[in-house]
Tab-separated table of N, CA and C in Angstrom:
chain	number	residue	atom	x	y	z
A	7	UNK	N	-6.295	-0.153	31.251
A	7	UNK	CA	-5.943	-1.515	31.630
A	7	UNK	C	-7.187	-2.385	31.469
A	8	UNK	N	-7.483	-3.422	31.010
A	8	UNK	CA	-8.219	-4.493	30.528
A	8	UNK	C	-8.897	-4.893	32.181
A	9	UNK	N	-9.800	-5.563	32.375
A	9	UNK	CA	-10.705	-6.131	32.951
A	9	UNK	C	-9.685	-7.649	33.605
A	10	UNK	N	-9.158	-8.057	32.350
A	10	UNK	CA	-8.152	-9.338	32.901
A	10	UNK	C	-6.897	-8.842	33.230
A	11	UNK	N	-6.491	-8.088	32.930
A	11	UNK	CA	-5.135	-7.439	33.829
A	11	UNK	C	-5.464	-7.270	34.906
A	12	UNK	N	-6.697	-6.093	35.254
A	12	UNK	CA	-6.706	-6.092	36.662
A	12	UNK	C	-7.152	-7.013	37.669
A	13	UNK	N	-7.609	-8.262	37.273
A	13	UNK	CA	-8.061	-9.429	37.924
A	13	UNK	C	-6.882	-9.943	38.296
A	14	UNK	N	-5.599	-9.904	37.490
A	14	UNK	CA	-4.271	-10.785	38.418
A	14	UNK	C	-3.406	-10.209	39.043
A	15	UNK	N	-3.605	-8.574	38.636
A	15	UNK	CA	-3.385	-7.527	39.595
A	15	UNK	C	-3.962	-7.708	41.279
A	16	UNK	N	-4.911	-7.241	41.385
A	16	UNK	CA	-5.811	-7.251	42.443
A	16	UNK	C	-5.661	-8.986	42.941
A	17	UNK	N	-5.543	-10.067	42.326
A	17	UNK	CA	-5.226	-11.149	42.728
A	17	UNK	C	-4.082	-11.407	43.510
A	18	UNK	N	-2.637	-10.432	43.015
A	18	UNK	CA	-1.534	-10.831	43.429
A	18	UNK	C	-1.365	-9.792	45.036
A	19	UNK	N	-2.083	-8.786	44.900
A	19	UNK	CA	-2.655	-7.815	45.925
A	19	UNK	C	-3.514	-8.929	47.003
A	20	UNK	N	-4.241	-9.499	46.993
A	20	UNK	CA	-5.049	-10.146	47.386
A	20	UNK	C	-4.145	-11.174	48.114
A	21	UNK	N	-3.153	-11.625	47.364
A	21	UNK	CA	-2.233	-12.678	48.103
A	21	UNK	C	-1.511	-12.151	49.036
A	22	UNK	N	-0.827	-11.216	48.491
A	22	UNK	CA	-0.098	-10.715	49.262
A	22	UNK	C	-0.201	-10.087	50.709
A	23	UNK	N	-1.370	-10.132	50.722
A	23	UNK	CA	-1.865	-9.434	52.035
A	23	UNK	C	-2.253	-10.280	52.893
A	24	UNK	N	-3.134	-11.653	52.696
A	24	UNK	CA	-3.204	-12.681	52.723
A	24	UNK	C	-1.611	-13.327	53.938
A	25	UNK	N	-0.795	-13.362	52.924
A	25	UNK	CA	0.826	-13.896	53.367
A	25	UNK	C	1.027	-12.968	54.764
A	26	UNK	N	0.718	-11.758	54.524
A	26	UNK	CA	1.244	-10.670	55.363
A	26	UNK	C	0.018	-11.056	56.697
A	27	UNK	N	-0.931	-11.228	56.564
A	27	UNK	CA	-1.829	-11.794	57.457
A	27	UNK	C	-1.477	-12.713	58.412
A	28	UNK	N	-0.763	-13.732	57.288
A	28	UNK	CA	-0.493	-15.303	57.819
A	28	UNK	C	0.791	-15.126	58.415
A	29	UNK	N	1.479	-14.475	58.378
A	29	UNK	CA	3.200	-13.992	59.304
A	29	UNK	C	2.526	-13.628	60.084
A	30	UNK	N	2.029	-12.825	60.380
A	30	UNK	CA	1.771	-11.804	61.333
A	30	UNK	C	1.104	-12.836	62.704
A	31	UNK	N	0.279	-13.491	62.380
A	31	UNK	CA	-0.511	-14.549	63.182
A	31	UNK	C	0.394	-15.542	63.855
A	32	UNK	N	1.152	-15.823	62.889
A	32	UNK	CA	2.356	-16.984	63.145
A	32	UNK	C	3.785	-16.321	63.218
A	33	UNK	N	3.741	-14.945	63.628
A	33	UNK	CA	5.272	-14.040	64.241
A	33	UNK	C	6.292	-14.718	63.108
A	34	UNK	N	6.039	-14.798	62.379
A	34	UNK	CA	7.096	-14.684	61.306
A	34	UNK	C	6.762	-13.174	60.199
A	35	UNK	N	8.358	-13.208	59.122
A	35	UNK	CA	8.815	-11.871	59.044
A	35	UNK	C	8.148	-12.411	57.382
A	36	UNK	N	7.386	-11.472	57.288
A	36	UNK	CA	7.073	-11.664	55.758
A	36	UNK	C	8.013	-12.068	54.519
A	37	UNK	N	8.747	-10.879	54.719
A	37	UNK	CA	10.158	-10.639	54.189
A	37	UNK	C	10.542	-12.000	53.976
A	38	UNK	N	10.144	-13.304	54.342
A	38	UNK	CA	10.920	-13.963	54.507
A	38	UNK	C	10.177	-15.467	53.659
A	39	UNK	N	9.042	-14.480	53.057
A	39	UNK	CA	8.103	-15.559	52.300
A	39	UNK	C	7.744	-15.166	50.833
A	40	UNK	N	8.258	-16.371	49.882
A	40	UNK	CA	8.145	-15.545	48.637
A	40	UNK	C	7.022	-16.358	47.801
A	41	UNK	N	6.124	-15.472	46.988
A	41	UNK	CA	5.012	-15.723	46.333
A	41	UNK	C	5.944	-16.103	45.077
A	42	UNK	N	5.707	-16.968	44.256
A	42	UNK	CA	6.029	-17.480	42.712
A	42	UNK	C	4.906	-17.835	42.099
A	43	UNK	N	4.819	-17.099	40.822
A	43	UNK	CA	3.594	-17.415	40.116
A	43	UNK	C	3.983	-18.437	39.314
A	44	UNK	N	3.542	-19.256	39.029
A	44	UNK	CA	3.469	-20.726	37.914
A	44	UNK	C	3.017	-20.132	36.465
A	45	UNK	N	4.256	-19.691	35.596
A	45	UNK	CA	3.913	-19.293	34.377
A	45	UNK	C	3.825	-20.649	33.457
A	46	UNK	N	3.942	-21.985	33.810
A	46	UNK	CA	3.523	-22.936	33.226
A	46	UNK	C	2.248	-23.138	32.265
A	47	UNK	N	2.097	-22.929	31.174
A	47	UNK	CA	0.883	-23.053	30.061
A	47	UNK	C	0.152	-21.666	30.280
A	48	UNK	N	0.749	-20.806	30.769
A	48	UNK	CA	0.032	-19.561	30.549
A	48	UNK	C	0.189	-18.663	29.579
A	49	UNK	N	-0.643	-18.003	28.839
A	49	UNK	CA	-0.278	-17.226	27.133
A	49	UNK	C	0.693	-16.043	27.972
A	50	UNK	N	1.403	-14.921	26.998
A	50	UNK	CA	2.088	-14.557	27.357
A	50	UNK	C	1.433	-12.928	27.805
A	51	UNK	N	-0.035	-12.995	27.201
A	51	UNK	CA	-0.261	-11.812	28.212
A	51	UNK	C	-1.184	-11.888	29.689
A	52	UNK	N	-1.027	-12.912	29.869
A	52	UNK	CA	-1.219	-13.209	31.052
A	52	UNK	C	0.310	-12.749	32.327
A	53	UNK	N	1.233	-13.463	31.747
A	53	UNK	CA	2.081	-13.030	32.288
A	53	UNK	C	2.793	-11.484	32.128
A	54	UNK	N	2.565	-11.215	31.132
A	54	UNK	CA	3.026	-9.492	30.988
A	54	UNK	C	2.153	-9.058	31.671
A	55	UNK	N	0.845	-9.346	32.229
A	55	UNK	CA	-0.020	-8.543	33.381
A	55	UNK	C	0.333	-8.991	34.976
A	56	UNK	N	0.789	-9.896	34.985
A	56	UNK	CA	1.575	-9.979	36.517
A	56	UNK	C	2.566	-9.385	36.421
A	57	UNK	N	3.623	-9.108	35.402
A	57	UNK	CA	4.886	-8.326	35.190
A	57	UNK	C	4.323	-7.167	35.621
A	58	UNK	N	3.314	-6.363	34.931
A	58	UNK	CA	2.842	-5.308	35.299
A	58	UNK	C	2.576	-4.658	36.202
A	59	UNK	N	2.305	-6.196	37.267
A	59	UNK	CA	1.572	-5.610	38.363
A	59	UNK	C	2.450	-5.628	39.558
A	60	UNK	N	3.873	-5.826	38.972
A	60	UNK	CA	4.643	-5.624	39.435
A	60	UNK	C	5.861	-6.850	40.117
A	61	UNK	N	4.603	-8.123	40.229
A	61	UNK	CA	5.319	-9.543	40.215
A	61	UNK	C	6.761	-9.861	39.289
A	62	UNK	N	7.742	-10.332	40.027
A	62	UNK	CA	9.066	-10.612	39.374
A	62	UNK	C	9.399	-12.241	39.863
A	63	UNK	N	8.846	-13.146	40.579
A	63	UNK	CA	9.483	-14.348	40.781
A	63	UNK	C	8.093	-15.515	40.093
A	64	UNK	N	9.249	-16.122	39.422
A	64	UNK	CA	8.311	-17.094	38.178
A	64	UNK	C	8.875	-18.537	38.768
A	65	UNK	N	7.785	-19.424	38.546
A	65	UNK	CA	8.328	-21.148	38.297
A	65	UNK	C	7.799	-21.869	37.267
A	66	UNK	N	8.722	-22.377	36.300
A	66	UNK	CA	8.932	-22.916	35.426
A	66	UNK	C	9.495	-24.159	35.420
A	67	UNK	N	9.020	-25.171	35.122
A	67	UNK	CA	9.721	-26.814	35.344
A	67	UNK	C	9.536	-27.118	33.703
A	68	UNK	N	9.894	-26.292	32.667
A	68	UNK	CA	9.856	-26.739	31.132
A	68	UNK	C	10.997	-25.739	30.469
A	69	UNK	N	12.447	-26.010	30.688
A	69	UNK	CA	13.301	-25.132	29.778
A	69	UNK	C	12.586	-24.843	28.471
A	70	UNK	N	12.585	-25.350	27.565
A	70	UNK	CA	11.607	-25.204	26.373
A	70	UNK	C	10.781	-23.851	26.353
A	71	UNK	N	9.498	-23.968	27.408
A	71	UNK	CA	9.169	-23.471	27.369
A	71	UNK	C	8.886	-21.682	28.324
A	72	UNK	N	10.136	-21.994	29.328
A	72	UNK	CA	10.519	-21.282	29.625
A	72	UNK	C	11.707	-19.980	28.388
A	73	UNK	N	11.992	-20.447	27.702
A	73	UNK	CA	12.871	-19.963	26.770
A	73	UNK	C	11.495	-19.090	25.746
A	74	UNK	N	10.602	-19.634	25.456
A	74	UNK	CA	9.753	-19.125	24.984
A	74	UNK	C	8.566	-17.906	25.458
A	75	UNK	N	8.926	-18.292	26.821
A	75	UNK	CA	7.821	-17.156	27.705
A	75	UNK	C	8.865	-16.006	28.041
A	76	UNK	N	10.651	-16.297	28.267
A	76	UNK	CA	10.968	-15.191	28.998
A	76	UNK	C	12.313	-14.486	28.045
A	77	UNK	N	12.095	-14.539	26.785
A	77	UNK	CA	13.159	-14.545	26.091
A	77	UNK	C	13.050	-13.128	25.777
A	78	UNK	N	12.173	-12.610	25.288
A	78	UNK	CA	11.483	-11.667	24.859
A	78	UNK	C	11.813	-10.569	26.228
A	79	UNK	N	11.270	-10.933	27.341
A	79	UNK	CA	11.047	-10.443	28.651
A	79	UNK	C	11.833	-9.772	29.546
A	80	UNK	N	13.089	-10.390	29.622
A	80	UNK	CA	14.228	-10.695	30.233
A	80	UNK	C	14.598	-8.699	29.944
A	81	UNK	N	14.431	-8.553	28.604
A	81	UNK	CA	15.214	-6.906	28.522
A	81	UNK	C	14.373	-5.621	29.302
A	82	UNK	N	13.360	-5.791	29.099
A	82	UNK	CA	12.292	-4.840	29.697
A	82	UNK	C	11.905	-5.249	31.184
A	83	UNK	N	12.281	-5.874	31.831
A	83	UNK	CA	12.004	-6.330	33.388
A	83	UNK	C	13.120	-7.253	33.889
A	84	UNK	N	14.472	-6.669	33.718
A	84	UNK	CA	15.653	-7.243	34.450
A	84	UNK	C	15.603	-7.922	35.479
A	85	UNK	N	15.213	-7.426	36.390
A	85	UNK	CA	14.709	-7.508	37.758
A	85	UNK	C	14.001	-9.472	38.225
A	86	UNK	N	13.777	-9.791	36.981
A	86	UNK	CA	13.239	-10.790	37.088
A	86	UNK	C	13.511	-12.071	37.821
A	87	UNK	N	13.049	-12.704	38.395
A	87	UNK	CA	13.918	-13.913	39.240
A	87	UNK	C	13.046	-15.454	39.286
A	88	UNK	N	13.838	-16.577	38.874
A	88	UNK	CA	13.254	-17.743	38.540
A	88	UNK	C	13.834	-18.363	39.993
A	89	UNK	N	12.244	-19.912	39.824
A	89	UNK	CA	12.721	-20.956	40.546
A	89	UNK	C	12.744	-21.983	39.942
């Protein structure tokens, strides 16, 4: 794995724990807070390394270019979920 994969790896790790921190302080249920990464102007292996790292919820405000980042995507990571 590349040096920049594991940077948005360990990033999305980093958040996530973060969130789980911030419930916990404020008695709310994690479960109940969702991280979305902004694939807006990002190349596409940027995002195949958050795919990787296991991230599935994307925001996109450019059909266009949403069609172009997840077209490809959509077969190999079903699972996927937009806002």
């Amino acid at each position: 794995m590349s040096l920049h994969m594991t940077s948005i790896a360990q990033n999305i790790a980093a958040l996530q724990e973060q969130i789980i921190r911030a419930c916990a302080e404020n008695n709310r249920d994690p479960r109940n807070v969702n991280l979305v990464a902004v694939s807006k102007l990002q190349p596409p292996g940027r995002i195949r390394a958050a795919l990787d790292a296991g991230h599935r919820l994307f925001g996109e405000n450019r059909v266009q270019e949403a069609k172009v980042h997840w077209t490809e995507l959509r077969a190999p990571y079903p699972d996927l979920n937009f806002t």
